[in-house]
CSV table of C-alpha atoms in Angstrom, one decimal:
chain,number,residue,atom,x,y,z
A,1,ARG,CA,24.0,2.2,7.7
A,2,TYR,CA,20.8,-0.1,8.6
A,3,GLN,CA,20.5,-2.5,11.7
A,4,ILE,CA,18.0,-5.0,11.5
A,5,GLU,CA,16.4,-5.8,14.8
A,6,LYS,CA,13.3,-7.8,13.9
A,7,LYS,CA,10.8,-9.2,10.7
A,8,ILE,CA,7.9,-7.4,11.5
A,9,GLY,CA,6.2,-8.4,8.4
A,10,GLU,CA,6.2,-10.9,5.1
A,11,GLY,CA,4.0,-10.7,1.9
A,12,GLY,CA,4.3,-12.9,-1.4
A,13,MET,CA,7.0,-10.3,-2.6
A,14,ALA,CA,9.2,-8.4,-0.1
A,15,SER,CA,9.8,-9.0,3.5
A,16,VAL,CA,10.0,-5.8,6.3
A,17,TYR,CA,12.3,-5.2,9.0
A,18,ARG,CA,12.2,-3.1,11.6
A,19,ALA,CA,15.6,-1.3,11.7
A,20,ARG,CA,18.1,1.5,13.4
A,21,ASP,CA,19.4,3.9,10.7
A,22,VAL,CA,22.6,4.3,12.4
A,23,GLU,CA,23.6,7.9,10.6
A,24,LEU,CA,20.5,9.6,11.9
A,25,ASP,CA,19.8,7.2,15.4
A,26,GLU,CA,16.3,6.6,14.3
A,27,LEU,CA,13.9,3.2,14.0
A,28,ILE,CA,12.4,3.2,10.1
A,29,ALA,CA,11.2,0.2,8.4
A,30,ILE,CA,12.9,-1.8,5.7
A,31,LYS,CA,11.3,-3.4,2.8
A,32,VAL,CA,13.3,-5.9,1.2
A,33,PHE,CA,12.5,-7.6,-2.2
A,34,GLN,CA,14.4,-10.2,-4.2
A,35,SER,CA,13.9,-10.1,-7.7
A,36,ASP,CA,15.7,-9.3,-11.3
A,37,ASP,CA,12.9,-9.0,-13.3
A,38,PRO,CA,12.9,-5.3,-14.9
A,39,GLN,CA,9.2,-5.1,-14.7
A,40,PHE,CA,9.2,-5.6,-11.2
A,41,LEU,CA,12.3,-3.3,-10.8
A,42,SER,CA,10.4,-0.6,-12.8
A,43,ARG,CA,7.5,-1.1,-10.1
A,44,PHE,CA,10.1,-1.1,-7.4
A,45,LYS,CA,11.2,2.5,-8.5
A,46,GLN,CA,8.0,3.8,-9.2
A,47,GLU,CA,6.5,3.5,-5.7
A,48,VAL,CA,9.2,5.6,-4.3
A,49,THR,CA,8.8,8.2,-7.2
A,50,LEU,CA,5.2,8.3,-6.3
A,51,SER,CA,5.2,7.6,-2.6
A,52,ARG,CA,7.8,10.7,-2.2
A,53,GLN,CA,5.2,13.2,-4.3
A,54,LEU,CA,3.0,12.6,-1.2
A,55,SER,CA,3.5,14.5,1.8
A,56,HIS,CA,0.3,13.7,4.1
A,57,PRO,CA,-0.3,11.9,7.2
A,58,ASN,CA,-2.5,9.2,6.2
A,59,VAL,CA,-0.2,8.4,3.8
A,60,ILE,CA,3.2,6.5,4.7
A,61,ARG,CA,6.4,8.3,4.2
A,62,LEU,CA,8.8,6.6,1.7
A,63,TYR,CA,12.9,7.8,2.3
A,64,ASP,CA,14.6,6.0,0.1
A,65,ILE,CA,16.0,3.1,-2.3
A,66,GLY,CA,18.8,1.0,-2.1
A,67,THR,CA,20.6,-2.1,-3.2
A,68,TYR,CA,22.5,-4.9,-0.9
A,69,GLY,CA,23.8,-7.7,-3.3
A,70,ARG,CA,20.8,-8.7,-5.5
A,71,MET,CA,18.5,-7.5,-3.1
A,72,LYS,CA,16.4,-4.2,-3.5
A,73,PHE,CA,14.7,-2.0,-0.7
A,74,LEU,CA,12.9,0.8,0.4
A,75,THR,CA,13.1,2.4,3.8
A,76,MET,CA,10.6,4.0,5.4
A,77,GLU,CA,8.7,5.3,8.4
A,78,LEU,CA,8.2,3.0,11.3
A,79,LEU,CA,4.4,2.3,11.9
A,80,GLU,CA,3.3,0.8,15.5
A,81,GLY,CA,0.1,-0.6,15.4
A,82,ARG,CA,-1.7,-3.4,12.8
A,83,SER,CA,-3.6,-3.2,9.3
A,84,LEU,CA,-7.1,-3.0,8.9
A,85,ASP,CA,-7.1,-6.8,7.4
A,86,VAL,CA,-7.1,-8.1,11.2
A,87,PHE,CA,-10.5,-6.2,11.6
A,88,THR,CA,-12.5,-8.0,8.9
A,89,GLY,CA,-14.5,-11.0,9.2
A,90,LYS,CA,-16.4,-9.6,11.7
A,91,PRO,CA,-18.6,-6.1,11.9
A,92,MET,CA,-17.1,-3.4,12.7
A,93,GLU,CA,-18.8,-0.6,15.3
A,94,CYS,CA,-20.0,2.2,12.8
A,95,ALA,CA,-18.9,5.3,14.8
A,96,HIS,CA,-15.3,3.8,15.4
A,97,GLY,CA,-15.4,2.8,11.7
A,98,LEU,CA,-16.8,5.7,10.1
A,99,LYS,CA,-13.8,7.8,12.4
A,100,ILE,CA,-10.7,6.0,10.9
A,101,LEU,CA,-12.3,5.7,7.4
A,102,LEU,CA,-12.5,9.3,7.3
A,103,HIS,CA,-8.5,9.4,7.6
A,104,ALA,CA,-8.6,6.5,5.1
A,105,CYS,CA,-10.6,9.3,2.4
A,106,ALA,CA,-8.2,12.3,3.4
A,107,GLY,CA,-4.9,9.9,2.4
A,108,LEU,CA,-6.7,8.7,-0.8
A,109,GLY,CA,-8.4,12.1,-1.2
A,110,ALA,CA,-4.5,13.6,-1.3
A,111,ALA,CA,-3.1,10.9,-3.8
A,112,HIS,CA,-6.0,11.8,-5.9
A,113,ALA,CA,-5.2,15.3,-5.9
A,114,ARG,CA,-1.9,14.8,-7.3
A,115,GLY,CA,-3.5,12.5,-9.9
A,116,ILE,CA,-2.1,9.3,-8.6
A,117,VAL,CA,-4.7,5.8,-8.7
A,118,HIS,CA,-3.5,3.8,-6.0
A,119,ARG,CA,-5.1,0.6,-8.0
A,120,ASP,CA,-5.0,-1.8,-4.9
A,121,ILE,CA,-7.0,-0.2,-2.2
A,122,LYS,CA,-7.9,-2.9,0.6
A,123,PRO,CA,-7.8,-3.4,4.3
A,124,ALA,CA,-4.0,-4.6,4.3
A,125,ASN,CA,-3.0,-1.5,2.9
A,126,PHE,CA,-4.3,0.8,5.5
A,127,PHE,CA,-2.3,1.1,8.9
A,128,LEU,CA,-4.1,1.9,12.5
A,129,THR,CA,-1.4,3.2,14.4
A,130,ARG,CA,-1.2,3.6,18.1
A,131,ASP,CA,-2.4,6.8,18.1
A,132,GLY,CA,-5.2,6.0,16.2
A,133,THR,CA,-4.4,7.3,13.1
A,134,LEU,CA,-4.7,5.3,9.4
A,135,LYS,CA,-2.3,5.7,7.1
A,136,LEU,CA,-2.6,4.4,3.2
A,137,MET,CA,0.5,2.5,2.4
A,138,ASP,CA,1.9,0.3,-0.6
A,139,PHE,CA,2.2,1.9,-4.0
A,140,GLY,CA,3.8,-0.9,-6.0
A,141,ILE,CA,1.3,-0.7,-8.6
A,142,ALA,CA,-0.1,2.6,-8.2
A,143,LYS,CA,0.0,4.7,-11.7
A,144,ARG,CA,-0.7,8.6,-12.7
A,145,GLN,CA,-3.7,8.9,-14.2
A,146,ASN,CA,-3.8,9.3,-17.8
A,147,ALA,CA,0.2,7.9,-17.9
A,148,SER,CA,1.6,6.3,-20.7
A,149,ALA,CA,1.2,2.5,-20.5
A,150,GLY,CA,5.5,1.7,-20.2
A,151,LEU,CA,4.9,0.1,-17.1
A,152,THR,CA,1.8,-1.7,-18.0
A,153,VAL,CA,2.4,-5.8,-19.3
A,154,ALA,CA,0.0,-6.6,-21.8
A,155,GLY,CA,-2.8,-8.8,-20.5
A,156,PHE,CA,-1.6,-8.1,-16.7
A,157,ILE,CA,-4.5,-6.8,-14.2
A,158,ALA,CA,-3.3,-5.0,-11.3
A,159,GLY,CA,-4.9,-5.0,-8.3
A,160,THR,CA,-6.6,-7.3,-6.0
A,161,PRO,CA,-9.7,-9.5,-7.5
A,162,ALA,CA,-11.7,-9.0,-4.4
A,163,TYR,CA,-12.1,-5.2,-3.9
A,164,MET,CA,-11.3,-4.3,-7.9
A,165,ALA,CA,-13.8,-2.4,-9.9
A,166,PRO,CA,-15.5,-4.3,-12.6
A,167,GLU,CA,-12.9,-2.0,-15.0
A,168,GLN,CA,-10.0,-3.0,-13.6
A,169,VAL,CA,-10.4,-6.6,-14.4
A,170,GLU,CA,-10.5,-6.2,-18.4
A,171,PRO,CA,-6.6,-6.5,-19.3
A,172,ASP,CA,-5.1,-2.9,-20.8
A,173,THR,CA,-8.0,-0.9,-19.6
A,174,GLU,CA,-6.8,2.3,-18.4
A,175,VAL,CA,-8.9,3.1,-14.9
A,176,ASP,CA,-8.7,6.5,-12.8
A,177,ALA,CA,-9.7,7.3,-9.5
A,178,ARG,CA,-12.9,6.4,-9.9
A,179,ALA,CA,-11.5,2.4,-9.5
A,180,ASP,CA,-10.1,3.6,-6.1
A,181,ILE,CA,-13.3,4.6,-4.6
A,182,TYR,CA,-15.4,1.4,-5.8
A,183,SER,CA,-12.8,-0.7,-4.1
A,184,PHE,CA,-12.7,2.0,-1.0
A,185,GLY,CA,-16.4,1.1,-1.1
A,186,ALA,CA,-15.7,-2.8,-1.4
A,187,LEU,CA,-13.3,-2.2,1.9
A,188,MET,CA,-16.0,-0.4,4.0
A,189,PHE,CA,-19.2,-3.0,3.4
A,190,GLU,CA,-16.4,-5.7,5.0
A,191,LEU,CA,-15.4,-3.6,7.8
A,192,PHE,CA,-19.0,-3.2,8.6
A,193,THR,CA,-20.9,-6.4,7.3
A,194,GLY,CA,-18.1,-8.8,8.7
A,195,ARG,CA,-18.2,-10.7,4.6
A,196,ARG,CA,-16.9,-9.8,1.6
A,197,ALA,CA,-19.0,-7.7,-0.9
A,198,TRP,CA,-18.5,-10.3,-3.7
A,199,PRO,CA,-17.4,-13.9,-2.9
A,200,GLY,CA,-16.7,-16.4,-5.3
A,201,ASP,CA,-15.7,-19.5,-6.3
A,202,SER,CA,-12.7,-17.8,-8.2
A,203,PRO,CA,-10.4,-15.2,-8.1
A,204,ILE,CA,-12.5,-13.2,-11.1
């Protein structure tokens, strides 16, 4: 059903491709994973389940999941533009930054209104499209607030250390929307100053 056109991104656990859905004759993005780890597969399904509960212009749209051989994949909205991490390293002009970060607040607020805590707010997980819309992405470690700990591995720390709230660093600690707000503050600090809020010699 999907014709791969080109690779458009790569991370630690997945690659992202631009593809054509030949059934609907639409361009989409496909995020491809290779893992047999049951915990990973649970998180993979959770990303789709939580993301599909959100229909908001500032949240990326996920369509479906699928399997090809040993690979799992997500199909999603194809975005044209660049992620916020390309803007780090030098101070962003305040008026422009505030304009696009209001979009980020709207998308994050929509998630929180549904009881979803993202848990990995950082520049790389926001995407600025060519028409100036900012979209929240990657709900792979998101969690419904007050949900059972069924998908939490004992001792597992979810998030990116440079942006994590202090309570998020403690293993097996439940966090709520305030952790995302803290991370968003660290993101804003970095965009407007050109440096990380919490530099250090080790991740934690």
